PDB file of C-alpha atoms in Angstrom:
ATOM      1  CA  MET A  11     -10.307  67.993  12.076  1.00 78.00           C
ATOM      2  CA  HIS A  12     -11.532  65.232   9.123  1.00 80.00           C
ATOM      3  CA  TYR A  13      -9.814  62.739   7.038  1.00 84.00           C
ATOM      4  CA  LEU A  14     -10.856  60.015   5.010  1.00 90.00           C
ATOM      5  CA  VAL A  15      -8.518  57.232   5.219  1.00 93.00           C
ATOM      6  CA  THR A  16      -8.216  55.056   2.219  1.00 95.00           C
ATOM      7  CA  LEU A  17      -7.226  51.504   4.030  1.00 97.00           C
ATOM      8  CA  ILE A  18      -5.950  48.479   2.081  1.00 97.00           C
ATOM      9  CA  VAL A  19      -6.549  45.427   3.706  1.00 97.00           C
ATOM     10  CA  PRO A  20      -6.509  41.364   2.842  1.00 97.00           C
ATOM     11  CA  ALA A  21      -9.514  40.230   2.787  1.00 97.00           C
ATOM     12  CA  GLU A  22     -11.817  37.123   0.942  1.00 97.00           C
ATOM     13  CA  ASN A  23     -14.418  39.113   0.793  1.00 98.00           C
ATOM     14  CA  ALA A  24     -16.817  42.717   1.923  1.00 97.00           C
ATOM     15  CA  GLU A  25     -17.485  41.621   5.082  1.00 97.00           C
ATOM     16  CA  GLU A  26     -14.259  40.391   6.134  1.00 97.00           C
ATOM     17  CA  ALA A  27     -12.369  43.417   4.536  1.00 97.00           C
ATOM     18  CA  ASN A  28     -14.582  45.896   7.277  1.00 97.00           C
ATOM     19  CA  SER A  29     -13.814  43.890   9.591  1.00 97.00           C
ATOM     20  CA  VAL A  30     -10.211  44.120   9.341  1.00 97.00           C
ATOM     21  CA  ALA A  31     -10.078  47.638   8.553  1.00 97.00           C
ATOM     22  CA  ASP A  32     -11.895  48.316  11.417  1.00 96.00           C
ATOM     23  CA  SER A  33      -9.251  46.097  13.686  1.00 96.00           C
ATOM     24  CA  VAL A  34      -6.914  48.227  11.668  1.00 96.00           C
ATOM     25  CA  MET A  35      -8.549  51.398  13.019  1.00 94.00           C
ATOM     26  CA  MET A  36      -8.852  50.498  16.748  1.00 95.00           C
ATOM     27  CA  ASP A  37      -4.879  49.861  16.250  1.00 95.00           C
ATOM     28  CA  LEU A  38      -4.323  52.921  14.628  1.00 93.00           C
ATOM     29  CA  VAL A  39      -6.645  55.336  17.199  1.00 93.00           C
ATOM     30  CA  GLU A  40      -4.674  53.214  20.401  1.00 94.00           C
ATOM     31  CA  TRP A  41      -1.700  54.136  18.939  1.00 90.00           C
ATOM     32  CA  LYS A  42      -3.006  57.834  18.727  1.00 89.00           C
ATOM     33  CA  GLU A  43      -2.319  58.086  14.934  1.00 87.00           C
ATOM     34  CA  PHE A  44      -6.225  59.257  15.318  1.00 89.00           C
ATOM     35  CA  ASP A  45      -8.422  60.996  17.754  1.00 92.00           C
ATOM     36  CA  TRP A  46     -11.763  58.410  16.369  1.00 93.00           C
ATOM     37  CA  TYR A  47     -13.350  57.362  13.486  1.00 93.00           C
ATOM     38  CA  ASN A  48     -16.587  56.984  12.844  1.00 91.00           C
ATOM     39  CA  GLN A  49     -18.012  53.016  12.558  1.00 90.00           C
ATOM     40  CA  THR A  50     -20.971  52.969  10.136  1.00 89.00           C
ATOM     41  CA  PRO A  51     -21.120  54.473   6.301  1.00 87.00           C
ATOM     42  CA  GLU A  52     -24.418  56.704   7.484  1.00 89.00           C
ATOM     43  CA  ASP A  53     -22.329  58.517  10.424  1.00 88.00           C
ATOM     44  CA  SER A  54     -19.216  58.847   8.086  1.00 89.00           C
ATOM     45  CA  ARG A  55     -18.894  62.758   5.424  1.00 90.00           C
ATOM     46  CA  TRP A  56     -18.300  60.918   2.272  1.00 90.00           C
ATOM     47  CA  GLU A  57     -20.311  58.131   0.889  1.00 90.00           C
ATOM     48  CA  ASP A  58     -17.607  55.758   0.319  1.00 92.00           C
ATOM     49  CA  CYS A  59     -17.131  54.829   3.603  1.00 95.00           C
ATOM     50  CA  TRP A  60     -16.889  51.244   4.489  1.00 97.00           C
ATOM     51  CA  LYS A  61     -17.732  50.271   1.343  1.00 97.00           C
ATOM     52  CA  PRO A  62     -15.183  48.132  -0.166  1.00 98.00           C
ATOM     53  CA  ILE A  63     -13.646  47.536  -3.150  1.00 98.00           C
ATOM     54  CA  LYS A  64     -11.222  45.209  -4.493  1.00 98.00           C
ATOM     55  CA  LEU A  65      -8.457  46.871  -4.938  1.00 97.00           C
ATOM     56  CA  SER A  66      -8.146  44.639  -8.596  1.00 97.00           C
ATOM     57  CA  SER A  67     -11.164  47.067  -9.847  1.00 97.00           C
ATOM     58  CA  LYS A  68     -10.445  50.790 -11.571  1.00 96.00           C
ATOM     59  CA  LYS A  69     -12.131  52.320  -9.108  1.00 97.00           C
ATOM     60  CA  ALA A  70     -10.219  50.851  -5.830  1.00 97.00           C
ATOM     61  CA  GLN A  71      -6.875  51.650  -8.010  1.00 96.00           C
ATOM     62  CA  ALA A  72      -7.889  55.239  -8.759  1.00 96.00           C
ATOM     63  CA  ILE A  73      -8.984  55.522  -5.052  1.00 96.00           C
ATOM     64  CA  VAL A  74      -5.337  54.865  -3.917  1.00 96.00           C
ATOM     65  CA  ALA A  75      -4.133  57.157  -6.613  1.00 96.00           C
ATOM     66  CA  ASN A  76      -5.602  59.505  -5.399  1.00 94.00           C
ATOM     67  CA  ALA A  77      -4.824  59.708  -2.719  1.00 93.00           C
ATOM     68  CA  MET A  78      -1.008  59.147  -2.665  1.00 93.00           C
ATOM     69  CA  GLN A  79      -1.830  62.126  -4.750  1.00 93.00           C
ATOM     70  CA  GLU A  80      -2.770  64.244  -2.227  1.00 90.00           C
ATOM     71  CA  GLN A  81      -0.237  63.246   0.047  1.00 89.00           C
ATOM     72  CA  LEU A  82       1.805  64.362  -2.187  1.00 91.00           C
ATOM     73  CA  ALA A  83       1.246  67.661  -2.934  1.00 90.00           C
ATOM     74  CA  GLU A  84       1.049  67.464   1.318  1.00 88.00           C
ATOM     75  CA  PHE A  85       4.644  66.908   1.638  1.00 91.00           C
ATOM     76  CA  LYS A  86       5.450  69.460  -1.508  1.00 93.00           C
ATOM     77  CA  GLN A  87       3.992  72.386   1.115  1.00 91.00           C
ATOM     78  CA  THR A  88       5.407  71.045   4.008  1.00 91.00           C
ATOM     79  CA  VAL A  89       8.453  70.724   2.461  1.00 94.00           C
ATOM     80  CA  SER A  90       8.374  73.989   0.825  1.00 94.00           C
ATOM     81  CA  THR A  91       7.993  75.439   4.341  1.00 94.00           C
ATOM     82  CA  ILE A  92      10.789  73.213   5.842  1.00 95.00           C
ATOM     83  CA  ARG A  93      12.986  75.509   2.157  1.00 96.00           C
ATOM     84  CA  VAL A  94      11.829  79.057   4.408  1.00 95.00           C
ATOM     85  CA  MET A  95      13.015  77.926   7.300  1.00 95.00           C
ATOM     86  CA  PHE A  96      16.718  76.675   6.402  1.00 96.00           C
ATOM     87  CA  GLU A  97      17.175  79.931   4.495  1.00 95.00           C
ATOM     88  CA  LYS A  98      15.405  81.996   7.246  1.00 94.00           C
ATOM     89  CA  PHE A  99      16.810  80.217  10.332  1.00 95.00           C
ATOM     90  CA  SER A 100      19.847  79.128  11.918  1.00 96.00           C
ATOM     91  CA  ASP A 101      20.025  75.980  13.297  1.00 96.00           C
ATOM     92  CA  GLU A 102      19.871  77.067  16.710  1.00 96.00           C
ATOM     93  CA  GLN A 103      16.229  79.408  15.972  1.00 96.00           C
ATOM     94  CA  ILE A 104      14.780  76.404  14.672  1.00 96.00           C
ATOM     95  CA  PHE A 105      15.898  73.761  16.878  1.00 96.00           C
ATOM     96  CA  ASN A 106      14.487  76.289  19.578  1.00 96.00           C
ATOM     97  CA  GLU A 107      11.776  76.743  18.593  1.00 95.00           C
ATOM     98  CA  GLU A 108      11.684  80.526  17.316  1.00 95.00           C
ATOM     99  CA  PHE A 109      10.830  81.526  15.076  1.00 91.00           C
ATOM    100  CA  GLU A 110       8.657  85.226  13.252  1.00 88.00           C
ATOM    101  CA  GLN A 111       5.978  83.459  11.460  1.00 86.00           C
ATOM    102  CA  VAL A 112       5.846  84.575   7.318  1.00 84.00           C
ATOM    103  CA  ALA A 113       2.314  84.144   6.205  1.00 86.00           C
ATOM    104  CA  GLY A 114       2.007  81.101   3.994  1.00 85.00           C
ATOM    105  CA  HIS A 115       4.338  79.161   5.889  1.00 88.00           C
ATOM    106  CA  TYR A 116       3.499  77.488   9.346  1.00 91.00           C
ATOM    107  CA  PHE A 117       6.887  77.350  10.809  1.00 95.00           C
ATOM    108  CA  SER A 118       7.496  74.514  13.600  1.00 93.00           C
ATOM    109  CA  ARG A 119       9.556  71.614  14.435  1.00 92.00           C
ATOM    110  CA  TRP A 120       6.566  69.545  13.536  1.00 89.00           C
ATOM    111  CA  GLN A 121       7.012  70.191  10.082  1.00 92.00           C
ATOM    112  CA  PHE A 122       9.818  67.544   9.632  1.00 91.00           C
ATOM    113  CA  SER A 123       7.792  65.253  11.655  1.00 86.00           C
ATOM    114  CA  ARG A 124       4.971  65.722   8.906  1.00 85.00           C
ATOM    115  CA  ALA A 125       7.417  65.402   6.151  1.00 87.00           C
ATOM    116  CA  SER A 126       8.209  62.261   7.042  1.00 84.00           C
ATOM    117  CA  GLY A 127       4.277  61.284   6.234  1.00 77.00           C
ATOM    118  CA  TYR A 128       3.994  58.365   9.237  1.00 73.00           C
ATOM    119  CA  HIS A 129       1.465  60.303  11.382  1.00 65.00           C
ATOM    120  CA  GLY A 130      -2.185  59.933  10.847  1.00 57.00           C
ATOM    121  CA  ASN A 131      -2.895  64.066   9.393  1.00 64.00           C
ATOM    122  CA  ALA A 132       0.035  63.914   6.922  1.00 66.00           C
ATOM    123  CA  CYS A 133      -0.165  59.717   5.565  1.00 73.00           C
ATOM    124  CA  GLN A 134      -3.657  58.936   4.618  1.00 85.00           C
ATOM    125  CA  LEU A 135      -3.088  55.892   2.392  1.00 92.00           C
ATOM    126  CA  PHE A 136      -2.557  52.671   5.082  1.00 94.00           C
ATOM    127  CA  GLY A 137      -1.677  49.054   4.730  1.00 92.00           C
ATOM    128  CA  GLU A 138      -3.576  45.977   6.839  1.00 86.00           C
ATOM    129  CA  ASN A 139      -1.065  46.294   9.916  1.00 90.00           C
ATOM    130  CA  GLY A 140      -1.383  50.312  10.610  1.00 90.00           C
ATOM    131  CA  ASP A 141       1.265  50.438   8.421  1.00 91.00           C
ATOM    132  CA  SER A 142       2.379  53.938   6.853  1.00 90.00           C
ATOM    133  CA  ILE A 143       1.776  53.744   2.964  1.00 93.00           C
ATOM    134  CA  THR A 144       3.757  56.662   2.734  1.00 90.00           C
ATOM    135  CA  ASN A 145       5.466  56.673  -1.406  1.00 92.00           C
ATOM    136  CA  GLN A 146       4.528  55.215  -4.778  1.00 94.00           C
ATOM    137  CA  LYS A 147       6.856  52.807  -4.398  1.00 94.00           C
ATOM    138  CA  GLN A 148       5.558  51.227  -1.115  1.00 93.00           C
ATOM    139  CA  LEU A 149       1.713  51.434  -2.958  1.00 95.00           C
ATOM    140  CA  ASP A 150       3.448  49.506  -5.644  1.00 95.00           C
ATOM    141  CA  TYR A 151       4.151  46.334  -3.532  1.00 93.00           C
ATOM    142  CA  TYR A 152       0.734  46.272  -2.791  1.00 94.00           C
ATOM    143  CA  LEU A 153      -0.021  46.731  -6.708  1.00 95.00           C
ATOM    144  CA  LYS A 154       1.672  44.692  -8.104  1.00 95.00           C
ATOM    145  CA  ASP A 155      -0.274  41.586  -7.087  1.00 92.00           C
ATOM    146  CA  PRO A 156      -3.397  43.354  -5.592  1.00 94.00           C
ATOM    147  CA  LYS A 157      -5.713  39.389  -4.873  1.00 92.00           C
ATOM    148  CA  ASN A 158      -7.488  39.376  -2.131  1.00 94.00           C
ATOM    149  CA  GLN A 159      -6.721  43.109  -1.145  1.00 97.00           C
ATOM    150  CA  TRP A 160      -9.707  45.213  -0.440  1.00 98.00           C
ATOM    151  CA  VAL A 161      -9.969  49.215  -0.044  1.00 98.00           C
ATOM    152  CA  VAL A 162     -11.502  50.739   2.325  1.00 98.00           C
ATOM    153  CA  GLN A 163     -12.684  54.201   2.865  1.00 96.00           C
ATOM    154  CA  VAL A 164     -13.074  55.261   6.314  1.00 96.00           C
ATOM    155  CA  ASP A 165     -13.790  59.067   7.722  1.00 94.00           C
ATOM    156  CA  CYS A 166     -11.093  59.387  10.862  1.00 92.00           C
ATOM    157  CA  HIS A 167     -10.936  62.891  13.021  1.00 89.00           C
ATOM    158  CA  ASN A 168      -7.295  63.502  14.056  1.00 82.00           C
TER     159      ASN A 168
END
């Protein structure tokens, strides 16, 4: 599945921002967060990929806010599934993955990992070292001092 991943990276200019973003993406692939990523704008599914924007700009701040909102929506759906699992199944059934599936939910212990937000399929906002930005508090850290911070979007597959 393709994901539009947003990176916040330190750089002096757009060219350096793309270089740092490429290095972060190579690490994320090596760590198995993603299978691969498109390395050029021409190969990407989204038109703004590999077009760095200063984090201090309104457009960049809207991009990161949107990424955080998408993560929150996915988190809420995942937590809803976990709540149903707790209501319908014992701890032992959950541990042993003994589920009868219910429409609208996919029951699996994997949901707990997904709720953490620390994996490529649940996190689509990353910092300069490939660190997952999983909540607003972490994002606010970058937003409080956006100087020399750039937003780079990348088309990734997982």
